[in-house]
């Protein structure tokens, strides 16, 4: 099956799930949140990476999704949806075409996003209410109110967030593929790194593995020695010295779905202090995994992780969180901290982590991605959690 066909089938499964959670009189969903647009349509646009303020939207019925895009974004959107009449274009951009492409793709587009969206909205069949995603801003709410009146509108922002938190099997497949890309990078680093290499050399190996595996690199933080305490920092030309720790935190996307994996490596043999610190962090992560299952609260999992690290060698350990949901966003619902009262559900995918940063000395972390089940979890990350040596 082609990647585009697979994404189309996933988007249909997503719409079936979302509509099953909606009141029965809702016949249309609209969103201009880039993540929810991808969720409901299956189209992940590079335009949002190039221009974060780029405006587009999805109009999703249960059976089909239509898109409002810029004229430039219309061609890859057509490739994803396969039908020119489902793409409503605005702005100025020029394509020529051959006879295999429908003429609608080169007709004069609308002058503005608002005009394209309103025309697409007015052409939707049937009666009923319209679910409007207000998580991005209120433009679509205002435009829909002008066409239908506010009494026919329903705010679906929280419902979409709740649906996205519990993953379908097709979403888990993509999260696993994204994790595999990063794990391939770790394998290459472990098998190739030698004296004289720099942080950038290791980052290049990680990035290459992501791309070769079908992923889009999103972040590659490789820090060594004292720099490993800098949390999220770009790699530099610093050469890695014998006995130093190397902290790598990296992620990519596959079909829009993220990976986020962190590990600590040592160049040579770890000294007793390094071993003690890492052992405490690992016990914290393993304690969270031991207690993880459907029904556990996010805040309780956080307290287990922090308390375990403190009891095993780092009594001053503090964290603002020990993990987060992951999906179409790297930091998704829920957040594993002391304030999040979310009750975990089977099907949620989480990144659990216990980083430690001591400025002037160094930092360490171990971070895994898992799928919550009724009785525990299934690993998405398969890389060893041990203190990795080069």
PDB file of N, CA and C in Angstrom, residues 304-390:
ATOM      1  N   UNK A 304       6.157   9.586  41.827  1.00  0.00           N
ATOM      2  CA  UNK A 304       6.901   8.321  41.928  1.00  0.00           C
ATOM      3  C   UNK A 304       8.292   8.478  41.328  1.00  0.00           C
ATOM      4  N   UNK A 305       8.372   9.097  40.161  1.00  0.00           N
ATOM      5  CA  UNK A 305       9.664   9.278  39.508  1.00  0.00           C
ATOM      6  C   UNK A 305      10.612  10.139  40.311  1.00  0.00           C
ATOM      7  N   UNK A 306      10.139  11.295  40.771  1.00  0.00           N
ATOM      8  CA  UNK A 306      10.992  12.224  41.519  1.00  0.00           C
ATOM      9  C   UNK A 306      11.416  11.619  42.851  1.00  0.00           C
ATOM     10  N   UNK A 307      10.467  11.034  43.574  1.00  0.00           N
ATOM     11  CA  UNK A 307      10.789  10.458  44.885  1.00  0.00           C
ATOM     12  C   UNK A 307      11.808   9.328  44.760  1.00  0.00           C
ATOM     13  N   UNK A 308      11.700   8.531  43.705  1.00  0.00           N
ATOM     14  CA  UNK A 308      12.631   7.412  43.532  1.00  0.00           C
ATOM     15  C   UNK A 308      14.037   7.904  43.239  1.00  0.00           C
ATOM     16  N   UNK A 309      14.175   8.925  42.400  1.00  0.00           N
ATOM     17  CA  UNK A 309      15.501   9.480  42.120  1.00  0.00           C
ATOM     18  C   UNK A 309      16.109  10.042  43.399  1.00  0.00           C
ATOM     19  N   UNK A 310      15.310  10.760  44.178  1.00  0.00           N
ATOM     20  CA  UNK A 310      15.816  11.337  45.431  1.00  0.00           C
ATOM     21  C   UNK A 310      16.275  10.256  46.405  1.00  0.00           C
ATOM     22  N   UNK A 311      15.560   9.164  46.439  1.00  0.00           N
ATOM     23  CA  UNK A 311      15.876   8.101  47.398  1.00  0.00           C
ATOM     24  C   UNK A 311      17.064   7.245  46.975  1.00  0.00           C
ATOM     25  N   UNK A 312      17.525   7.437  45.745  1.00  0.00           N
ATOM     26  CA  UNK A 312      18.579   6.560  45.221  1.00  0.00           C
ATOM     27  C   UNK A 312      19.854   7.296  44.824  1.00  0.00           C
ATOM     28  N   UNK A 313      20.094   8.452  45.450  1.00  0.00           N
ATOM     29  CA  UNK A 313      21.394   9.065  45.237  1.00  0.00           C
ATOM     30  C   UNK A 313      21.424  10.529  44.878  1.00  0.00           C
ATOM     31  N   UNK A 314      20.262  11.144  44.549  1.00  0.00           N
ATOM     32  CA  UNK A 314      20.241  12.581  44.246  1.00  0.00           C
ATOM     33  C   UNK A 314      19.156  13.215  45.118  1.00  0.00           C
ATOM     34  N   UNK A 315      19.427  13.456  46.401  1.00  0.00           N
ATOM     35  CA  UNK A 315      18.390  13.939  47.321  1.00  0.00           C
ATOM     36  C   UNK A 315      17.855  15.318  46.970  1.00  0.00           C
ATOM     37  N   UNK A 316      18.602  16.101  46.189  1.00  0.00           N
ATOM     38  CA  UNK A 316      18.154  17.446  45.820  1.00  0.00           C
ATOM     39  C   UNK A 316      17.429  17.461  44.477  1.00  0.00           C
ATOM     40  N   UNK A 317      17.126  16.315  43.928  1.00  0.00           N
ATOM     41  CA  UNK A 317      16.557  16.229  42.576  1.00  0.00           C
ATOM     42  C   UNK A 317      15.232  16.984  42.481  1.00  0.00           C
ATOM     43  N   UNK A 318      15.121  17.818  41.431  1.00  0.00           N
ATOM     44  CA  UNK A 318      13.894  18.564  41.164  1.00  0.00           C
ATOM     45  C   UNK A 318      13.593  18.506  39.668  1.00  0.00           C
ATOM     46  N   UNK A 319      12.310  18.471  39.335  1.00  0.00           N
ATOM     47  CA  UNK A 319      11.895  18.488  37.937  1.00  0.00           C
ATOM     48  C   UNK A 319      10.582  19.242  37.809  1.00  0.00           C
ATOM     49  N   UNK A 320      10.420  19.939  36.683  1.00  0.00           N
ATOM     50  CA  UNK A 320       9.136  20.558  36.371  1.00  0.00           C
ATOM     51  C   UNK A 320       8.179  19.547  35.747  1.00  0.00           C
ATOM     52  N   UNK A 321       8.715  18.492  35.134  1.00  0.00           N
ATOM     53  CA  UNK A 321       7.898  17.383  34.640  1.00  0.00           C
ATOM     54  C   UNK A 321       8.806  16.173  34.443  1.00  0.00           C
ATOM     55  N   UNK A 322       8.208  15.000  34.381  1.00  0.00           N
ATOM     56  CA  UNK A 322       8.939  13.754  34.104  1.00  0.00           C
ATOM     57  C   UNK A 322       8.348  13.043  32.888  1.00  0.00           C
ATOM     58  N   UNK A 323       7.839  13.819  31.962  1.00  0.00           N
ATOM     59  CA  UNK A 323       7.331  13.224  30.735  1.00  0.00           C
ATOM     60  C   UNK A 323       6.136  13.967  30.181  1.00  0.00           C
ATOM     61  N   UNK A 324       5.631  13.446  29.072  1.00  0.00           N
ATOM     62  CA  UNK A 324       4.559  14.124  28.348  1.00  0.00           C
ATOM     63  C   UNK A 324       3.968  13.184  27.311  1.00  0.00           C
ATOM     64  N   UNK A 325       2.753  13.501  26.892  1.00  0.00           N
ATOM     65  CA  UNK A 325       2.180  12.785  25.770  1.00  0.00           C
ATOM     66  C   UNK A 325       2.931  13.109  24.498  1.00  0.00           C
ATOM     67  N   UNK A 326       2.787  12.251  23.492  1.00  0.00           N
ATOM     68  CA  UNK A 326       3.441  12.474  22.209  1.00  0.00           C
ATOM     69  C   UNK A 326       2.526  11.965  21.104  1.00  0.00           C
ATOM     70  N   UNK A 327       2.544  12.657  19.983  1.00  0.00           N
ATOM     71  CA  UNK A 327       1.712  12.286  18.845  1.00  0.00           C
ATOM     72  C   UNK A 327       2.014  13.203  17.683  1.00  0.00           C
ATOM     73  N   UNK A 328       1.032  13.995  17.275  1.00  0.00           N
ATOM     74  CA  UNK A 328       1.247  14.994  16.232  1.00  0.00           C
ATOM     75  C   UNK A 328       1.972  16.221  16.768  1.00  0.00           C
ATOM     76  N   UNK A 329       2.204  16.242  18.052  1.00  0.00           N
ATOM     77  CA  UNK A 329       2.983  17.291  18.703  1.00  0.00           C
ATOM     78  C   UNK A 329       3.979  16.605  19.618  1.00  0.00           C
ATOM     79  N   UNK A 330       5.170  17.187  19.754  1.00  0.00           N
ATOM     80  CA  UNK A 330       6.181  16.542  20.597  1.00  0.00           C
ATOM     81  C   UNK A 330       5.775  16.566  22.062  1.00  0.00           C
ATOM     82  N   UNK A 331       5.195  17.683  22.509  1.00  0.00           N
ATOM     83  CA  UNK A 331       4.660  17.782  23.867  1.00  0.00           C
ATOM     84  C   UNK A 331       3.145  17.818  23.751  1.00  0.00           C
ATOM     85  N   UNK A 332       2.527  16.671  23.931  1.00  0.00           N
ATOM     86  CA  UNK A 332       1.084  16.576  23.799  1.00  0.00           C
ATOM     87  C   UNK A 332       0.477  16.272  25.162  1.00  0.00           C
ATOM     88  N   UNK A 333      -0.826  16.174  25.211  1.00  0.00           N
ATOM     89  CA  UNK A 333      -1.541  15.842  26.439  1.00  0.00           C
ATOM     90  C   UNK A 333      -1.325  14.371  26.783  1.00  0.00           C
ATOM     91  N   UNK A 334      -1.104  14.039  28.076  1.00  0.00           N
ATOM     92  CA  UNK A 334      -0.989  14.903  29.248  1.00  0.00           C
ATOM     93  C   UNK A 334       0.465  15.281  29.507  1.00  0.00           C
ATOM     94  N   UNK A 335       0.663  16.150  30.506  1.00  0.00           N
ATOM     95  CA  UNK A 335       2.002  16.478  30.987  1.00  0.00           C
ATOM     96  C   UNK A 335       2.201  15.758  32.321  1.00  0.00           C
ATOM     97  N   UNK A 336       3.297  15.029  32.441  1.00  0.00           N
ATOM     98  CA  UNK A 336       3.552  14.261  33.669  1.00  0.00           C
ATOM     99  C   UNK A 336       4.242  15.181  34.671  1.00  0.00           C
ATOM    100  N   UNK A 337       3.432  15.959  35.382  1.00  0.00           N
ATOM    101  CA  UNK A 337       3.965  16.851  36.412  1.00  0.00           C
ATOM    102  C   UNK A 337       3.093  16.779  37.658  1.00  0.00           C
ATOM    103  N   UNK A 338       3.438  17.568  38.650  1.00  0.00           N
ATOM    104  CA  UNK A 338       2.737  17.490  39.921  1.00  0.00           C
ATOM    105  C   UNK A 338       1.381  18.143  39.937  1.00  0.00           C
ATOM    106  N   UNK A 339       0.966  18.773  38.845  1.00  0.00           N
ATOM    107  CA  UNK A 339      -0.314  19.476  38.802  1.00  0.00           C
ATOM    108  C   UNK A 339      -1.320  18.861  37.839  1.00  0.00           C
ATOM    109  N   UNK A 340      -0.867  17.986  36.942  1.00  0.00           N
ATOM    110  CA  UNK A 340      -1.765  17.425  35.928  1.00  0.00           C
ATOM    111  C   UNK A 340      -2.551  16.265  36.534  1.00  0.00           C
ATOM    112  N   UNK A 341      -3.865  16.452  36.635  1.00  0.00           N
ATOM    113  CA  UNK A 341      -4.730  15.460  37.277  1.00  0.00           C
ATOM    114  C   UNK A 341      -5.311  14.461  36.273  1.00  0.00           C
ATOM    115  N   UNK A 342      -4.785  14.452  35.055  1.00  0.00           N
ATOM    116  CA  UNK A 342      -5.295  13.550  34.025  1.00  0.00           C
ATOM    117  C   UNK A 342      -5.174  12.092  34.457  1.00  0.00           C
ATOM    118  N   UNK A 343      -6.250  11.345  34.277  1.00  0.00           N
ATOM    119  CA  UNK A 343      -6.213   9.899  34.488  1.00  0.00           C
ATOM    120  C   UNK A 343      -5.796   9.235  33.181  1.00  0.00           C
ATOM    121  N   UNK A 344      -4.735   8.469  33.227  1.00  0.00           N
ATOM    122  CA  UNK A 344      -4.204   7.864  32.010  1.00  0.00           C
ATOM    123  C   UNK A 344      -5.163   6.806  31.470  1.00  0.00           C
ATOM    124  N   UNK A 345      -5.222   6.743  30.136  1.00  0.00           N
ATOM    125  CA  UNK A 345      -6.096   5.787  29.457  1.00  0.00           C
ATOM    126  C   UNK A 345      -5.274   4.868  28.568  1.00  0.00           C
ATOM    127  N   UNK A 346      -5.751   3.647  28.388  1.00  0.00           N
ATOM    128  CA  UNK A 346      -5.125   2.740  27.434  1.00  0.00           C
ATOM    129  C   UNK A 346      -5.169   3.380  26.047  1.00  0.00           C
ATOM    130  N   UNK A 347      -4.064   3.314  25.331  1.00  0.00           N
ATOM    131  CA  UNK A 347      -3.974   3.937  24.017  1.00  0.00           C
ATOM    132  C   UNK A 347      -3.232   5.256  24.020  1.00  0.00           C
ATOM    133  N   UNK A 348      -3.007   5.831  25.202  1.00  0.00           N
ATOM    134  CA  UNK A 348      -2.165   7.026  25.273  1.00  0.00           C
ATOM    135  C   UNK A 348      -0.714   6.638  25.017  1.00  0.00           C
ATOM    136  N   UNK A 349       0.016   7.501  24.340  1.00  0.00           N
ATOM    137  CA  UNK A 349       1.450   7.303  24.133  1.00  0.00           C
ATOM    138  C   UNK A 349       2.197   8.388  24.891  1.00  0.00           C
ATOM    139  N   UNK A 350       3.157   7.975  25.706  1.00  0.00           N
ATOM    140  CA  UNK A 350       3.874   8.888  26.589  1.00  0.00           C
ATOM    141  C   UNK A 350       5.370   8.777  26.389  1.00  0.00           C
ATOM    142  N   UNK A 351       6.053   9.899  26.554  1.00  0.00           N
ATOM    143  CA  UNK A 351       7.497   9.913  26.760  1.00  0.00           C
ATOM    144  C   UNK A 351       7.728  10.101  28.251  1.00  0.00           C
ATOM    145  N   UNK A 352       8.422   9.161  28.866  1.00  0.00           N
ATOM    146  CA  UNK A 352       8.760   9.264  30.287  1.00  0.00           C
ATOM    147  C   UNK A 352      10.253   9.487  30.412  1.00  0.00           C
ATOM    148  N   UNK A 353      10.655  10.408  31.294  1.00  0.00           N
ATOM    149  CA  UNK A 353      12.058  10.808  31.359  1.00  0.00           C
ATOM    150  C   UNK A 353      12.419  11.286  32.761  1.00  0.00           C
ATOM    151  N   UNK A 354      13.711  11.162  33.070  1.00  0.00           N
ATOM    152  CA  UNK A 354      14.246  11.663  34.339  1.00  0.00           C
ATOM    153  C   UNK A 354      15.583  12.359  34.069  1.00  0.00           C
ATOM    154  N   UNK A 355      15.565  13.530  33.444  1.00  0.00           N
ATOM    155  CA  UNK A 355      16.833  14.224  33.183  1.00  0.00           C
ATOM    156  C   UNK A 355      17.392  14.863  34.456  1.00  0.00           C
ATOM    157  N   UNK A 356      18.702  15.116  34.414  1.00  0.00           N
ATOM    158  CA  UNK A 356      19.380  15.799  35.520  1.00  0.00           C
ATOM    159  C   UNK A 356      20.470  16.673  34.927  1.00  0.00           C
ATOM    160  N   UNK A 357      20.453  17.959  35.301  1.00  0.00           N
ATOM    161  CA  UNK A 357      21.412  18.919  34.751  1.00  0.00           C
ATOM    162  C   UNK A 357      22.130  19.624  35.901  1.00  0.00           C
ATOM    163  N   UNK A 358      23.446  19.455  35.979  1.00  0.00           N
ATOM    164  CA  UNK A 358      24.257  20.134  36.996  1.00  0.00           C
ATOM    165  C   UNK A 358      25.218  21.066  36.264  1.00  0.00           C
ATOM    166  N   UNK A 359      24.868  22.356  36.270  1.00  0.00           N
ATOM    167  CA  UNK A 359      25.655  23.340  35.528  1.00  0.00           C
ATOM    168  C   UNK A 359      27.092  23.362  36.022  1.00  0.00           C
ATOM    169  N   UNK A 360      28.019  23.401  35.089  1.00  0.00           N
ATOM    170  CA  UNK A 360      29.436  23.386  35.394  1.00  0.00           C
ATOM    171  C   UNK A 360      30.027  21.998  35.442  1.00  0.00           C
ATOM    172  N   UNK A 361      29.175  20.979  35.550  1.00  0.00           N
ATOM    173  CA  UNK A 361      29.658  19.596  35.613  1.00  0.00           C
ATOM    174  C   UNK A 361      29.159  18.774  34.434  1.00  0.00           C
ATOM    175  N   UNK A 362      27.855  18.675  34.282  1.00  0.00           N
ATOM    176  CA  UNK A 362      27.319  17.889  33.181  1.00  0.00           C
ATOM    177  C   UNK A 362      25.889  17.460  33.447  1.00  0.00           C
ATOM    178  N   UNK A 363      25.302  16.822  32.457  1.00  0.00           N
ATOM    179  CA  UNK A 363      23.924  16.362  32.572  1.00  0.00           C
ATOM    180  C   UNK A 363      23.763  14.957  32.031  1.00  0.00           C
ATOM    181  N   UNK A 364      22.680  14.310  32.452  1.00  0.00           N
ATOM    182  CA  UNK A 364      22.355  12.958  32.004  1.00  0.00           C
ATOM    183  C   UNK A 364      20.847  12.841  31.843  1.00  0.00           C
ATOM    184  N   UNK A 365      20.427  11.886  31.039  1.00  0.00           N
ATOM    185  CA  UNK A 365      19.007  11.616  30.905  1.00  0.00           C
ATOM    186  C   UNK A 365      18.798  10.217  30.351  1.00  0.00           C
ATOM    187  N   UNK A 366      17.606   9.701  30.612  1.00  0.00           N
ATOM    188  CA  UNK A 366      17.135   8.487  29.958  1.00  0.00           C
ATOM    189  C   UNK A 366      15.645   8.703  29.718  1.00  0.00           C
ATOM    190  N   UNK A 367      15.225   8.565  28.467  1.00  0.00           N
ATOM    191  CA  UNK A 367      13.848   8.881  28.073  1.00  0.00           C
ATOM    192  C   UNK A 367      13.337   7.814  27.117  1.00  0.00           C
ATOM    193  N   UNK A 368      12.200   7.238  27.456  1.00  0.00           N
ATOM    194  CA  UNK A 368      11.570   6.200  26.644  1.00  0.00           C
ATOM    195  C   UNK A 368      10.176   6.632  26.209  1.00  0.00           C
ATOM    196  N   UNK A 369       9.711   6.075  25.107  1.00  0.00           N
ATOM    197  CA  UNK A 369       8.343   6.259  24.640  1.00  0.00           C
ATOM    198  C   UNK A 369       7.597   4.942  24.799  1.00  0.00           C
ATOM    199  N   UNK A 370       6.381   5.025  25.351  1.00  0.00           N
ATOM    200  CA  UNK A 370       5.610   3.817  25.646  1.00  0.00           C
ATOM    201  C   UNK A 370       4.144   4.021  25.281  1.00  0.00           C
ATOM    202  N   UNK A 371       3.460   2.918  25.084  1.00  0.00           N
ATOM    203  CA  UNK A 371       2.018   2.886  24.852  1.00  0.00           C
ATOM    204  C   UNK A 371       1.347   2.369  26.115  1.00  0.00           C
ATOM    205  N   UNK A 372       0.450   3.153  26.694  1.00  0.00           N
ATOM    206  CA  UNK A 372      -0.260   2.749  27.907  1.00  0.00           C
ATOM    207  C   UNK A 372      -1.271   1.654  27.565  1.00  0.00           C
ATOM    208  N   UNK A 373      -1.320   0.615  28.391  1.00  0.00           N
ATOM    209  CA  UNK A 373      -2.310  -0.450  28.241  1.00  0.00           C
ATOM    210  C   UNK A 373      -3.136  -0.555  29.523  1.00  0.00           C
ATOM    211  N   UNK A 374      -4.134  -1.434  29.520  1.00  0.00           N
ATOM    212  CA  UNK A 374      -4.979  -1.598  30.701  1.00  0.00           C
ATOM    213  C   UNK A 374      -4.182  -2.106  31.894  1.00  0.00           C
ATOM    214  N   UNK A 375      -3.174  -2.926  31.634  1.00  0.00           N
ATOM    215  CA  UNK A 375      -2.436  -3.564  32.730  1.00  0.00           C
ATOM    216  C   UNK A 375      -0.992  -3.099  32.865  1.00  0.00           C
ATOM    217  N   UNK A 376      -0.544  -2.204  32.000  1.00  0.00           N
ATOM    218  CA  UNK A 376       0.845  -1.757  32.053  1.00  0.00           C
ATOM    219  C   UNK A 376       1.194  -0.901  30.860  1.00  0.00           C
ATOM    220  N   UNK A 377       2.153  -1.364  30.077  1.00  0.00           N
ATOM    221  CA  UNK A 377       2.563  -0.595  28.911  1.00  0.00           C
ATOM    222  C   UNK A 377       3.209  -1.523  27.887  1.00  0.00           C
ATOM    223  N   UNK A 378       3.244  -1.044  26.645  1.00  0.00           N
ATOM    224  CA  UNK A 378       4.024  -1.673  25.587  1.00  0.00           C
ATOM    225  C   UNK A 378       5.132  -0.703  25.204  1.00  0.00           C
ATOM    226  N   UNK A 379       6.380  -1.158  25.110  1.00  0.00           N
ATOM    227  CA  UNK A 379       7.457  -0.238  24.725  1.00  0.00           C
ATOM    228  C   UNK A 379       7.365   0.157  23.263  1.00  0.00           C
ATOM    229  N   UNK A 380       7.587   1.411  22.997  1.00  0.00           N
ATOM    230  CA  UNK A 380       7.786   1.889  21.627  1.00  0.00           C
ATOM    231  C   UNK A 380       9.280   2.056  21.379  1.00  0.00           C
ATOM    232  N   UNK A 381       9.979   2.576  22.379  1.00  0.00           N
ATOM    233  CA  UNK A 381      11.439   2.617  22.341  1.00  0.00           C
ATOM    234  C   UNK A 381      11.983   1.232  22.690  1.00  0.00           C
ATOM    235  N   UNK A 382      12.947   0.741  21.920  1.00  0.00           N
ATOM    236  CA  UNK A 382      13.532  -0.582  22.187  1.00  0.00           C
ATOM    237  C   UNK A 382      15.004  -0.508  22.570  1.00  0.00           C
ATOM    238  N   UNK A 383      15.607   0.665  22.501  1.00  0.00           N
ATOM    239  CA  UNK A 383      17.023   0.841  22.810  1.00  0.00           C
ATOM    240  C   UNK A 383      17.295   0.554  24.284  1.00  0.00           C
ATOM    241  N   UNK A 384      18.434  -0.054  24.576  1.00  0.00           N
ATOM    242  CA  UNK A 384      18.808  -0.331  25.962  1.00  0.00           C
ATOM    243  C   UNK A 384      18.765   0.938  26.803  1.00  0.00           C
ATOM    244  N   UNK A 385      18.260   0.805  28.031  1.00  0.00           N
ATOM    245  CA  UNK A 385      18.237   1.943  28.952  1.00  0.00           C
ATOM    246  C   UNK A 385      19.531   2.056  29.747  1.00  0.00           C
ATOM    247  N   UNK A 386      20.466   1.179  29.532  1.00  0.00           N
ATOM    248  CA  UNK A 386      21.702   1.202  30.293  1.00  0.00           C
ATOM    249  C   UNK A 386      22.578   2.396  29.949  1.00  0.00           C
ATOM    250  N   UNK A 387      23.602   2.604  30.755  1.00  0.00           N
ATOM    251  CA  UNK A 387      24.596   3.658  30.528  1.00  0.00           C
ATOM    252  C   UNK A 387      25.428   3.214  29.317  1.00  0.00           C
ATOM    253  N   UNK A 388      25.219   3.835  28.178  1.00  0.00           N
ATOM    254  CA  UNK A 388      25.820   3.382  26.923  1.00  0.00           C
ATOM    255  C   UNK A 388      27.269   3.843  26.825  1.00  0.00           C
ATOM    256  N   UNK A 389      28.151   2.961  26.419  1.00  0.00           N
ATOM    257  CA  UNK A 389      29.573   3.296  26.335  1.00  0.00           C
ATOM    258  C   UNK A 389      30.066   3.213  24.900  1.00  0.00           C
ATOM    259  N   UNK A 390      31.017   4.092  24.599  1.00  0.00           N
ATOM    260  CA  UNK A 390      31.647   4.126  23.273  1.00  0.00           C
ATOM    261  C   UNK A 390      33.111   3.747  23.434  1.00  0.00           C
TER     262      UNK A 390
END
